[in-house]
Amino acid sequence: MPTEASYWPRVDIPDKDLWAVLFERNDRPYPDDKVIYVDPYTKRSYTYDQCKNTAIDFGKGLRAIWDWKKGDVLALYTPNCIDTPPIMWGTLWAGGVISPANPGYTPDELAFQLKDSGAKGVVTQWPFLENARKAAQIAGLPQDRIILMGDQRDPQQLVKHFTSIRNTSGATRYRKVRVKPVDDLAFLVYSSGTTGHPKGVMLTHRNVVSNLLMLTAAEKPHLSHNSGSDRSGDRILAFLPFFHIYGLNCLIHNCFYNGLLMVVMPKFDLESFCKLVQDYKITFVYIVPPVVLMLSKHPIIDKYDLSSIRMMNSGAAPLTKEIQQAVWKRLKLPVKQGYGLSETSPTTHTQPWEEWDKTIGSVGRMIPNQTAKYMSPEEKEVPVGEVGELWIKGPNIFKGYLNNPEGTRNALTNDGYFKTGDVGYQDKDGNFFITDRVKELIKYKGFQVPPAELEGLLASHDKVNDVAVIGLYNKDQATEVPRAYIVLARGVQPGPQTEKEIVEWTASKVANHKRLRGGVKFVDEIPKSVSGKILRRVLKEKAKAEEEKGLKAKL
């Protein structure tokens, strides 16, 4: 039987759009002048009231200058910025849909998203304007549909800044557009596929509202808008990208709904991260495994006081118990783990604060209003304790993939379950474990080898700074074998002796089928996505190219 979420009580999901839930509530636990978003570099900030007024003005301006209609899409091509929330919510006020794009995209990659989403405009920052212009041209989007956000303006005033759109004359006559929360989209986020183009994940207002309230039910008992001796409340450091649903809902919406101060970093930098934690006395951080790994090993950490952190929550990729334990041993900082996907808006599981050290390695318990089951390759439910693919059902499950009915059919069952593509199991106490992606499992002679499990083990080795494991087909053995790509700790010399030491050390700690029969390769850097996921396909392409080069050398 599917497991129902029961650790936290169910929450009532109102039939309201995201704007109404954020701005038309009677139970807001903080005042209008509460500062929510802070740019620590420019010292600019937004209070609740400033966010609301800026959003309404921007929404009115959109309708006035672009004849904006319900369902129109606005793309955001920008690093993290405190202007993102009011621009985003102003678009929703006007009945629009937000489609955030990775600022690392090339013009061609951005153009694909602009075309696929049908974007009517794009907001960017000055350093990214040239790429946005090229992408707009490729996508057939008029150049006057590009606007700027952030602190820099166009010195020639050829491109409008969003603040000028806020002040458009004649805009005062417009009113908020009504939307249907169950049917109408709030966000169109693009998930990075392992092959082909990214897929547009359609998230309705109900999806996002549901997940915000479900997440709040799990986190709010521990977070406060006015806790602490100075009564200023919990402070969250935000470096996770706002173009990812993790950053959108867990950071932007969570902080705003619950009245938490959010210090915004445009991108991650370890020393800046440490300094801001120390200067702002950060109490909670949403984080990703590569950063947790740095906290466990990097020498720069010792220069700063990070003791204000009460909890960190890791997501986006599996975090192994070895890394969690290493951070606790070094810094006495707790790291709990959560789980979610773009298609689930995103959070589905999190470790309760009080259980982070009792179920290390688990992604925790299901947050309210969901059911889940683990399924065999034959799509039969497996018993508790057995490994299978995780399927989830709830009000946070996405509407489908844009312009991709086949992908939608493959992902969603007729009775509403989403096939996550992630492999794991649950224990008898309702704790869920994610071991790897279905497509990334290494198949050694019929045995399944989860790369993430080996990565967690190898990361605990003193001579290893970072690691990725992939499966490579070995013709002599007629099977896939695991190979580790390793970034060595400072001062450690690469070579046959170091490789032999690591291979033998691993063999002493794992079952026979999990040994590194593909050997070890030493590299300067592990390729990762901005959300912290290891890009194993890049390593596989590298290995394939090296193999072809070796074969040619022998001919």
Coordinates of C-alpha atoms in Angstrom, one line a residue:
M1 CA 0.0 0.0 0.0
P2 CA 1.3 3.5 -0.7
T3 CA 2.6 5.5 2.2
E4 CA 0.7 8.6 3.3
A5 CA 2.5 11.5 4.9
S6 CA 1.7 11.4 8.6
Y7 CA 4.6 12.9 10.6
W8 CA 3.2 16.5 10.2
P9 CA -0.6 17.1 10.1
R10 CA -2.3 17.8 6.8
V11 CA -2.7 21.4 5.8
D12 CA -5.7 23.1 4.2
I13 CA -4.8 24.3 0.7
P14 CA -7.0 27.3 -0.1
D15 CA -8.4 27.8 -3.5
K16 CA -6.3 31.0 -4.0
D17 CA -3.6 32.1 -6.3
L18 CA -0.1 32.8 -5.1
W19 CA -0.6 36.6 -5.0
A20 CA -3.6 36.2 -2.7
V21 CA -1.8 33.8 -0.4
L22 CA 1.2 36.1 0.0
F23 CA -0.5 39.5 0.0
E24 CA -4.2 39.1 0.9
R25 CA -3.9 37.1 4.1
N26 CA -5.2 37.9 7.5
D27 CA -2.6 36.0 9.5
R28 CA 0.6 37.6 8.5
P29 CA 2.9 37.4 11.5
Y30 CA 5.0 40.5 10.8
P31 CA 4.5 44.2 10.0
D32 CA 4.5 46.1 6.7
D33 CA 7.9 47.6 7.4
K34 CA 9.6 44.3 8.1
V35 CA 12.7 44.0 5.9
I36 CA 12.6 40.7 4.0
Y37 CA 15.3 40.9 1.3
V38 CA 18.8 42.5 1.7
D39 CA 21.6 42.9 -0.8
P40 CA 24.7 42.8 1.4
Y41 CA 26.9 44.4 -1.2
T42 CA 24.8 47.5 -2.1
K43 CA 22.8 47.5 1.1
R44 CA 19.6 47.9 -0.9
S45 CA 16.6 46.1 0.7
Y46 CA 12.9 45.5 0.3
T47 CA 10.3 45.5 3.1
Y48 CA 7.0 43.7 2.7
D49 CA 5.3 46.9 1.8
Q50 CA 7.9 47.9 -0.8
C51 CA 7.7 44.5 -2.4
K52 CA 3.9 44.7 -2.7
N53 CA 3.8 48.3 -4.1
T54 CA 6.7 47.7 -6.5
A55 CA 5.0 44.5 -7.8
I56 CA 1.7 46.2 -8.3
D57 CA 3.3 49.1 -10.1
F58 CA 5.3 46.7 -12.3
G59 CA 2.2 44.6 -13.1
K60 CA 0.3 47.7 -14.1
G61 CA 3.2 48.9 -16.3
L62 CA 3.3 45.6 -18.1
R63 CA -0.3 45.8 -19.0
A64 CA 0.0 49.4 -20.1
I65 CA 3.1 49.2 -22.3
W66 CA 2.9 45.6 -23.8
D67 CA -0.9 45.0 -23.9
W68 CA -0.1 42.2 -21.5
K69 CA -2.7 39.4 -21.4
K70 CA -3.4 36.5 -19.0
G71 CA -1.1 33.6 -19.6
D72 CA 1.7 35.7 -21.3
V73 CA 5.2 34.6 -20.3
L74 CA 8.0 36.8 -19.0
A75 CA 11.5 35.3 -18.9
L76 CA 14.0 36.2 -16.3
Y77 CA 17.7 35.8 -17.4
T78 CA 19.6 37.0 -14.4
P79 CA 21.7 35.9 -11.4
N80 CA 20.1 36.3 -7.9
C81 CA 18.9 39.8 -7.3
I82 CA 16.6 41.4 -4.7
D83 CA 14.5 42.9 -7.6
T84 CA 13.5 39.4 -8.6
P85 CA 10.6 39.0 -6.2
P86 CA 8.6 42.2 -7.0
I87 CA 9.2 41.7 -10.8
M88 CA 8.0 38.1 -10.4
W89 CA 4.9 38.9 -8.4
G90 CA 4.1 41.9 -10.5
T91 CA 3.9 39.5 -13.5
L92 CA 1.6 37.2 -11.6
W93 CA -0.5 40.1 -10.5
A94 CA -1.0 40.9 -14.2
G95 CA -2.0 37.3 -14.9
G96 CA 1.3 36.3 -16.4
V97 CA 3.7 33.4 -16.0
I98 CA 7.4 33.6 -15.0
S99 CA 10.0 31.5 -16.8
P100 CA 13.4 31.8 -15.2
A101 CA 16.5 31.0 -17.2
N102 CA 20.0 30.2 -16.2
P103 CA 22.2 33.3 -16.7
G104 CA 25.0 30.9 -17.8
Y105 CA 23.0 30.1 -20.9
T106 CA 24.5 30.9 -24.3
P107 CA 22.3 33.0 -26.7
D108 CA 21.2 29.8 -28.5
E109 CA 20.3 28.1 -25.2
L110 CA 18.3 31.1 -24.0
A111 CA 16.7 31.4 -27.5
F112 CA 15.4 27.9 -27.2
Q113 CA 13.7 28.7 -23.9
L114 CA 12.3 31.9 -25.2
K115 CA 10.8 30.2 -28.2
D116 CA 9.6 27.1 -26.4
S117 CA 7.9 29.1 -23.6
G118 CA 6.5 31.7 -26.0
A119 CA 8.0 34.4 -23.9
K120 CA 6.6 37.9 -24.6
G121 CA 9.6 39.6 -22.9
V122 CA 12.8 39.0 -21.0
V123 CA 14.3 40.7 -18.0
T124 CA 18.0 40.7 -17.5
Q125 CA 20.9 42.6 -16.0
W126 CA 23.4 44.9 -17.7
P127 CA 26.3 42.4 -17.9
F128 CA 24.0 39.9 -19.6
L129 CA 22.3 42.3 -22.0
E130 CA 24.3 41.4 -25.1
N131 CA 23.5 37.7 -24.8
A132 CA 19.8 38.5 -24.2
R133 CA 19.8 40.7 -27.3
K134 CA 21.3 37.9 -29.4
A135 CA 18.8 35.4 -28.0
A136 CA 15.9 37.6 -28.6
Q137 CA 16.9 38.1 -32.2
I138 CA 17.2 34.4 -32.7
A139 CA 13.8 33.8 -31.1
G140 CA 12.1 36.6 -33.0
L141 CA 11.4 38.7 -29.9
P142 CA 11.5 42.5 -30.5
Q143 CA 14.4 44.2 -28.9
D144 CA 12.1 46.6 -27.1
R145 CA 10.8 43.6 -25.1
I146 CA 14.1 43.4 -23.2
I147 CA 14.2 45.3 -19.9
L148 CA 16.8 45.6 -17.2
M149 CA 16.8 44.9 -13.4
G150 CA 19.5 45.4 -10.8
D151 CA 21.6 48.4 -10.1
Q152 CA 23.0 49.2 -13.5
R153 CA 21.1 51.1 -16.2
D154 CA 21.7 51.4 -19.9
P155 CA 23.8 54.6 -20.2
Q156 CA 22.3 55.3 -23.7
Q157 CA 18.8 54.6 -22.4
L158 CA 18.1 52.3 -25.3
V159 CA 16.9 49.6 -22.9
K160 CA 14.3 50.4 -20.2
H161 CA 14.9 49.6 -16.6
F162 CA 12.0 47.9 -14.8
T163 CA 11.6 51.0 -12.6
S164 CA 10.5 53.0 -15.6
I165 CA 7.9 50.4 -16.5
R166 CA 6.6 50.8 -13.0
N167 CA 5.9 54.5 -13.6
T168 CA 4.2 54.2 -16.9
S169 CA 1.5 56.8 -17.4
G170 CA -2.0 55.7 -17.7
A171 CA -1.3 52.4 -15.9
T172 CA -3.4 53.3 -12.8
R173 CA -6.6 52.1 -14.4
Y174 CA -5.6 48.4 -14.4
R175 CA -6.7 45.9 -11.8
K176 CA -5.3 42.5 -10.7
V177 CA -6.1 39.7 -13.2
R178 CA -8.2 36.8 -11.9
V179 CA -6.7 33.4 -12.4
K180 CA -7.8 29.8 -11.7
P181 CA -5.3 28.4 -9.2
V182 CA -5.8 24.8 -10.3
D183 CA -5.5 25.4 -14.0
D184 CA -3.4 28.6 -14.6
L185 CA 0.4 28.5 -14.5
A186 CA 2.5 30.6 -12.2
F187 CA 5.9 29.3 -13.3
L188 CA 7.4 27.6 -16.2
V189 CA 10.7 26.3 -15.0
Y190 CA 13.1 24.3 -17.2
S191 CA 14.6 21.1 -15.9
S192 CA 17.9 20.0 -17.2
G193 CA 17.5 16.7 -19.0
T194 CA 20.4 14.2 -19.3
T195 CA 19.8 14.2 -23.1
G196 CA 18.2 16.7 -25.4
H197 CA 16.8 20.1 -24.6
P198 CA 15.5 21.0 -21.1
K199 CA 11.9 20.4 -20.5
G200 CA 9.4 23.1 -19.6
V201 CA 7.8 22.1 -16.2
M202 CA 4.4 23.6 -15.9
L203 CA 3.6 24.6 -12.3
T204 CA 0.2 26.0 -11.5
H205 CA -0.6 28.5 -8.7
R206 CA -2.1 25.6 -6.7
N207 CA 1.1 23.6 -7.1
V208 CA 3.3 26.4 -5.8
V209 CA 0.9 27.5 -3.0
S210 CA 0.5 23.8 -1.9
N211 CA 4.2 23.3 -1.6
L212 CA 4.8 26.6 0.2
L213 CA 2.2 25.7 2.9
M214 CA 3.4 22.1 3.1
L215 CA 7.0 23.2 3.6
T216 CA 5.9 25.8 6.1
A217 CA 4.1 23.1 8.1
A218 CA 7.4 21.2 8.4
E219 CA 9.8 24.1 9.0
K220 CA 7.8 26.8 10.8
P221 CA 7.9 25.2 14.3
H222 CA 11.6 25.8 14.2
L223 CA 11.9 29.1 12.3
S224 CA 10.6 32.5 13.6
H225 CA 10.2 36.0 12.3
N226 CA 11.0 37.4 15.7
S227 CA 13.2 34.9 17.6
G228 CA 16.6 35.6 19.1
S229 CA 17.8 38.2 21.7
D230 CA 17.5 41.1 19.2
R231 CA 14.0 40.0 18.1
S232 CA 15.0 40.3 14.5
G233 CA 14.2 36.7 13.8
D234 CA 15.9 34.0 11.7
R235 CA 18.1 35.0 8.9
I236 CA 18.5 32.9 5.8
L237 CA 21.5 33.2 3.4
A238 CA 20.4 32.8 -0.2
F239 CA 22.9 31.7 -2.8
L240 CA 20.9 28.9 -4.5
P241 CA 19.8 30.2 -7.9
F242 CA 16.4 31.8 -8.2
F243 CA 16.0 30.4 -11.7
H244 CA 15.7 27.0 -10.0
I245 CA 12.4 26.0 -8.2
Y246 CA 14.5 25.2 -5.1
G247 CA 15.5 28.9 -4.8
L248 CA 12.1 30.2 -5.9
N249 CA 9.9 28.4 -3.4
C250 CA 12.3 27.4 -0.5
L251 CA 14.0 30.8 -0.5
I252 CA 11.9 33.6 -2.0
H253 CA 8.4 32.5 -1.1
N254 CA 9.3 30.7 2.2
C255 CA 11.1 33.8 3.6
F256 CA 8.3 36.2 2.4
Y257 CA 5.4 34.1 3.8
N258 CA 7.1 33.4 7.1
G259 CA 8.7 36.8 7.6
L260 CA 12.4 35.7 7.5
L261 CA 15.3 38.0 6.6
M262 CA 17.0 36.8 3.5
V263 CA 20.5 37.9 2.6
V264 CA 20.9 37.6 -1.2
M265 CA 24.1 36.4 -2.9
P266 CA 24.2 36.8 -6.7
K267 CA 26.3 33.5 -6.9
F268 CA 28.2 31.3 -4.5
D269 CA 31.7 32.1 -3.3
L270 CA 33.0 30.2 -0.3
E271 CA 34.7 33.1 1.4
S272 CA 31.8 35.5 0.8
F273 CA 29.5 32.8 2.2
C274 CA 31.5 32.5 5.4
K275 CA 31.9 36.2 5.8
L276 CA 28.1 36.8 5.4
V277 CA 27.2 34.1 7.8
Q278 CA 29.5 35.7 10.3
D279 CA 28.5 39.4 9.7
Y280 CA 24.7 38.8 9.5
K281 CA 24.7 36.0 12.1
I282 CA 22.9 33.7 9.6
T283 CA 20.8 31.1 11.4
F284 CA 19.6 28.8 8.5
V285 CA 20.9 28.0 5.1
Y286 CA 19.5 26.0 2.2
I287 CA 22.5 24.3 0.7
V288 CA 23.7 21.7 -1.8
P289 CA 26.1 18.8 -1.3
P290 CA 29.2 20.4 -3.0
V291 CA 29.0 23.2 -0.4
V292 CA 28.6 20.8 2.5
L293 CA 31.7 19.0 1.2
M294 CA 33.6 22.3 1.2
L295 CA 32.5 23.0 4.8
S296 CA 33.9 19.6 5.8
K297 CA 37.3 20.1 4.2
H298 CA 38.3 23.6 3.0
P299 CA 40.9 25.4 5.2
I300 CA 39.4 28.8 4.7
I301 CA 36.5 27.8 6.9
D302 CA 38.7 28.1 10.0
K303 CA 39.0 31.9 9.5
Y304 CA 35.3 32.6 10.2
D305 CA 32.8 32.1 13.0
L306 CA 29.8 30.1 11.6
S307 CA 28.4 29.3 15.0
S308 CA 25.2 31.3 14.5
I309 CA 23.9 28.6 12.1
R310 CA 21.2 26.6 13.8
M311 CA 20.5 24.3 10.9
M312 CA 21.4 23.7 7.2
N313 CA 19.2 21.9 4.8
S314 CA 20.8 20.1 1.9
G315 CA 18.9 19.3 -1.3
A316 CA 19.2 19.0 -5.1
A317 CA 21.4 15.9 -5.0
P318 CA 22.0 13.0 -2.6
L319 CA 24.0 13.9 0.5
T320 CA 25.8 10.9 2.1
K321 CA 26.1 10.3 5.8
E322 CA 29.9 10.5 5.6
I323 CA 29.8 14.2 4.5
Q324 CA 27.0 15.0 7.1
Q325 CA 29.1 13.5 9.8
A326 CA 32.3 15.2 8.7
V327 CA 30.7 18.7 9.0
W328 CA 29.3 17.9 12.4
K329 CA 32.7 16.5 13.6
R330 CA 34.6 19.6 12.3
L331 CA 32.2 22.5 12.9
K332 CA 29.4 21.1 15.1
L333 CA 26.9 22.3 12.6
P334 CA 23.9 20.2 11.9
V335 CA 22.9 19.4 8.3
K336 CA 19.6 17.8 7.6
Q337 CA 18.6 16.6 4.2
G338 CA 15.6 17.2 2.0
Y339 CA 14.3 16.0 -1.3
G340 CA 12.3 17.4 -4.2
L341 CA 12.2 18.0 -7.9
S342 CA 11.1 20.7 -10.3
E343 CA 8.1 18.6 -11.1
T344 CA 7.1 18.5 -7.4
S345 CA 7.3 22.3 -6.8
P346 CA 9.8 21.2 -5.3
T347 CA 9.9 19.8 -1.7
T348 CA 8.5 16.4 -1.0
H349 CA 10.6 15.2 2.0
T350 CA 12.7 16.7 4.7
Q351 CA 14.3 15.5 7.9
P352 CA 12.7 16.9 11.0
W353 CA 15.1 19.2 12.8
E354 CA 14.9 16.9 15.9
E355 CA 15.8 13.8 13.9
W356 CA 18.7 15.1 11.7
D357 CA 21.3 13.1 13.6
K358 CA 19.1 10.0 14.2
T359 CA 18.5 9.2 10.5
I360 CA 21.7 10.5 8.9
G361 CA 21.7 9.6 5.2
S362 CA 17.9 9.8 4.9
V363 CA 16.1 12.6 3.0
G364 CA 13.6 12.5 5.9
R365 CA 9.9 12.1 6.0
M366 CA 7.2 13.1 3.5
I367 CA 5.8 16.5 4.2
P368 CA 2.0 16.7 4.4
N369 CA -0.7 16.0 1.8
Q370 CA 1.2 13.4 -0.2
T371 CA 1.3 9.7 -0.8
A372 CA 4.3 7.8 -2.2
K373 CA 5.4 4.3 -3.2
Y374 CA 8.5 2.6 -4.4
M375 CA 8.1 0.6 -7.6
S376 CA 10.0 -2.2 -9.3
P377 CA 11.1 -2.0 -13.0
E378 CA 8.0 -4.0 -13.8
E379 CA 5.9 -1.2 -12.0
K380 CA 4.9 -3.3 -9.1
E381 CA 5.0 -1.8 -5.6
V382 CA 7.9 -3.2 -3.5
P383 CA 7.6 -3.8 0.2
V384 CA 9.1 -1.5 2.9
G385 CA 12.9 -1.8 2.9
E386 CA 13.2 -2.9 -0.7
V387 CA 14.7 -0.7 -3.4
G388 CA 12.6 0.7 -6.2
E389 CA 11.8 3.9 -8.1
L390 CA 10.0 6.5 -6.0
W391 CA 6.5 7.6 -7.2
I392 CA 4.8 10.5 -5.5
K393 CA 1.2 12.0 -5.6
G394 CA -0.1 15.2 -4.1
P395 CA -1.3 18.8 -4.9
N396 CA 2.2 19.9 -5.6
I397 CA 2.7 17.6 -8.6
F398 CA 3.2 19.6 -11.8
K399 CA 0.6 19.9 -14.6
G400 CA 2.9 18.4 -17.3
Y401 CA 5.7 19.3 -19.7
L402 CA 5.1 22.2 -22.1
N403 CA 4.8 21.1 -25.7
N404 CA 5.7 17.6 -24.7
P405 CA 2.7 15.3 -24.4
E406 CA 4.8 12.1 -24.7
G407 CA 7.1 13.2 -21.9
T408 CA 4.1 14.0 -19.8
R409 CA 2.5 10.6 -20.4
N410 CA 5.8 8.9 -19.4
A411 CA 6.1 10.9 -16.2
L412 CA 2.5 11.0 -14.9
T413 CA 0.3 7.9 -14.3
N414 CA -3.4 8.0 -14.9
D415 CA -4.1 8.1 -11.2
G416 CA -1.9 11.1 -10.6
Y417 CA 1.5 9.7 -9.5
F418 CA 4.7 11.3 -10.7
K419 CA 7.5 8.9 -11.6
T420 CA 10.5 10.6 -10.1
G421 CA 13.2 8.6 -11.8
D422 CA 15.0 8.4 -8.4
V423 CA 15.9 5.1 -6.8
G424 CA 15.7 4.4 -3.1
Y425 CA 13.7 2.8 -0.3
Q426 CA 11.8 3.6 2.9
D427 CA 12.4 2.1 6.4
K428 CA 9.8 0.8 8.8
D429 CA 9.7 4.2 10.6
G430 CA 8.7 6.2 7.5
N431 CA 12.2 7.6 6.7
F432 CA 12.9 7.8 3.0
F433 CA 16.3 7.1 1.4
I434 CA 17.3 8.2 -2.1
T435 CA 20.3 6.3 -3.4
D436 CA 20.6 7.5 -7.1
R437 CA 18.9 8.2 -10.4
V438 CA 17.4 5.3 -12.3
K439 CA 19.4 6.1 -15.4
E440 CA 22.7 6.6 -13.5
L441 CA 22.8 3.3 -11.6
I442 CA 25.8 1.3 -12.7
K443 CA 24.9 -2.3 -13.7
Y444 CA 27.8 -4.6 -12.8
K445 CA 27.0 -8.2 -13.8
G446 CA 23.4 -7.8 -12.8
F447 CA 24.2 -6.0 -9.5
Q448 CA 23.1 -2.3 -9.1
V449 CA 25.8 0.1 -7.9
P450 CA 24.6 3.6 -6.9
P451 CA 27.3 6.1 -7.8
A452 CA 26.3 8.5 -5.0
E453 CA 27.0 5.8 -2.4
L454 CA 30.6 5.4 -3.6
E455 CA 31.0 9.2 -3.9
G456 CA 30.0 9.7 -0.3
L457 CA 32.4 7.0 0.9
L458 CA 35.3 8.4 -1.2
A459 CA 34.6 12.0 -0.1
S460 CA 35.4 10.9 3.5
H461 CA 39.0 9.9 2.5
D462 CA 41.6 12.4 3.8
K463 CA 43.3 12.6 0.4
V464 CA 40.0 13.3 -1.6
N465 CA 38.6 16.9 -2.0
D466 CA 35.8 16.1 -4.4
V467 CA 34.7 13.0 -6.4
A468 CA 32.3 11.7 -9.0
V469 CA 31.7 8.1 -10.0
I470 CA 30.4 6.9 -13.3
G471 CA 29.8 3.5 -15.0
L472 CA 31.9 2.6 -18.0
Y473 CA 31.3 -0.4 -20.3
N474 CA 34.3 -2.8 -20.1
K475 CA 34.4 -5.1 -23.2
D476 CA 36.8 -7.6 -21.5
Q477 CA 34.4 -8.1 -18.6
A478 CA 31.2 -7.6 -20.7
T479 CA 29.7 -5.3 -18.1
E480 CA 29.7 -1.8 -16.7
V481 CA 32.4 -1.1 -14.1
P482 CA 32.6 1.9 -11.6
R483 CA 35.3 4.5 -12.2
A484 CA 36.0 7.4 -9.8
Y485 CA 37.1 10.9 -11.0
I486 CA 38.9 12.5 -8.0
V487 CA 40.0 16.0 -7.1
L488 CA 42.9 15.4 -4.7
A489 CA 43.4 17.3 -1.5
R490 CA 46.1 20.1 -1.6
G491 CA 49.6 18.7 -1.5
V492 CA 48.7 15.1 -2.5
Q493 CA 50.5 13.9 -5.6
P494 CA 48.5 12.1 -8.3
G495 CA 50.0 8.9 -9.5
P496 CA 49.8 5.0 -9.6
Q497 CA 50.6 4.7 -5.9
T498 CA 47.8 7.2 -4.8
E499 CA 45.4 5.4 -7.2
K500 CA 46.3 2.0 -5.8
E501 CA 45.8 3.3 -2.2
I502 CA 42.4 4.7 -2.9
V503 CA 41.2 1.7 -4.9
E504 CA 42.3 -0.7 -2.2
W505 CA 40.9 1.4 0.6
T506 CA 37.5 1.5 -1.2
A507 CA 37.6 -2.3 -1.8
S508 CA 38.0 -2.8 2.0
K509 CA 34.8 -0.9 2.7
V510 CA 32.3 -2.1 0.0
A511 CA 30.7 -5.2 -1.3
N512 CA 32.6 -7.0 -4.1
H513 CA 30.4 -5.7 -6.9
K514 CA 31.0 -2.0 -5.9
R515 CA 34.7 -2.1 -6.2
L516 CA 36.4 0.5 -8.5
R517 CA 37.1 -1.9 -11.3
G518 CA 37.2 1.0 -13.7
G519 CA 40.0 2.6 -11.8
V520 CA 40.6 6.2 -10.7
K521 CA 41.3 9.3 -12.8
F522 CA 42.6 12.4 -11.2
V523 CA 41.1 15.7 -12.4
D524 CA 41.2 19.4 -11.4
E525 CA 37.5 19.8 -11.1
I526 CA 34.2 17.8 -11.1
P527 CA 31.7 19.2 -13.6
K528 CA 28.5 20.2 -11.9
S529 CA 25.3 22.0 -12.6
V530 CA 24.5 25.3 -10.8
S531 CA 22.2 23.4 -8.4
G532 CA 25.1 21.1 -7.4
K533 CA 24.3 18.0 -9.4
I534 CA 27.3 16.1 -10.8
L535 CA 27.2 16.1 -14.6
R536 CA 28.1 12.5 -15.1
R537 CA 27.3 12.7 -18.8
V538 CA 30.2 15.2 -19.2
L539 CA 32.6 12.7 -17.6
K540 CA 31.2 9.8 -19.7
E541 CA 31.8 11.9 -22.9
K542 CA 35.4 12.6 -21.6
A543 CA 36.0 8.9 -21.0
K544 CA 34.7 8.0 -24.4
A545 CA 36.9 10.6 -26.1
E546 CA 39.9 9.3 -24.2
E547 CA 39.2 5.8 -25.2
E548 CA 38.9 6.7 -28.9
K549 CA 42.1 8.6 -28.7
G550 CA 43.8 5.6 -27.1
L551 CA 42.6 3.3 -29.8
K552 CA 43.8 5.6 -32.6
A553 CA 47.2 5.7 -30.9
K554 CA 47.5 1.9 -31.0
L555 CA 46.7 1.8 -34.8

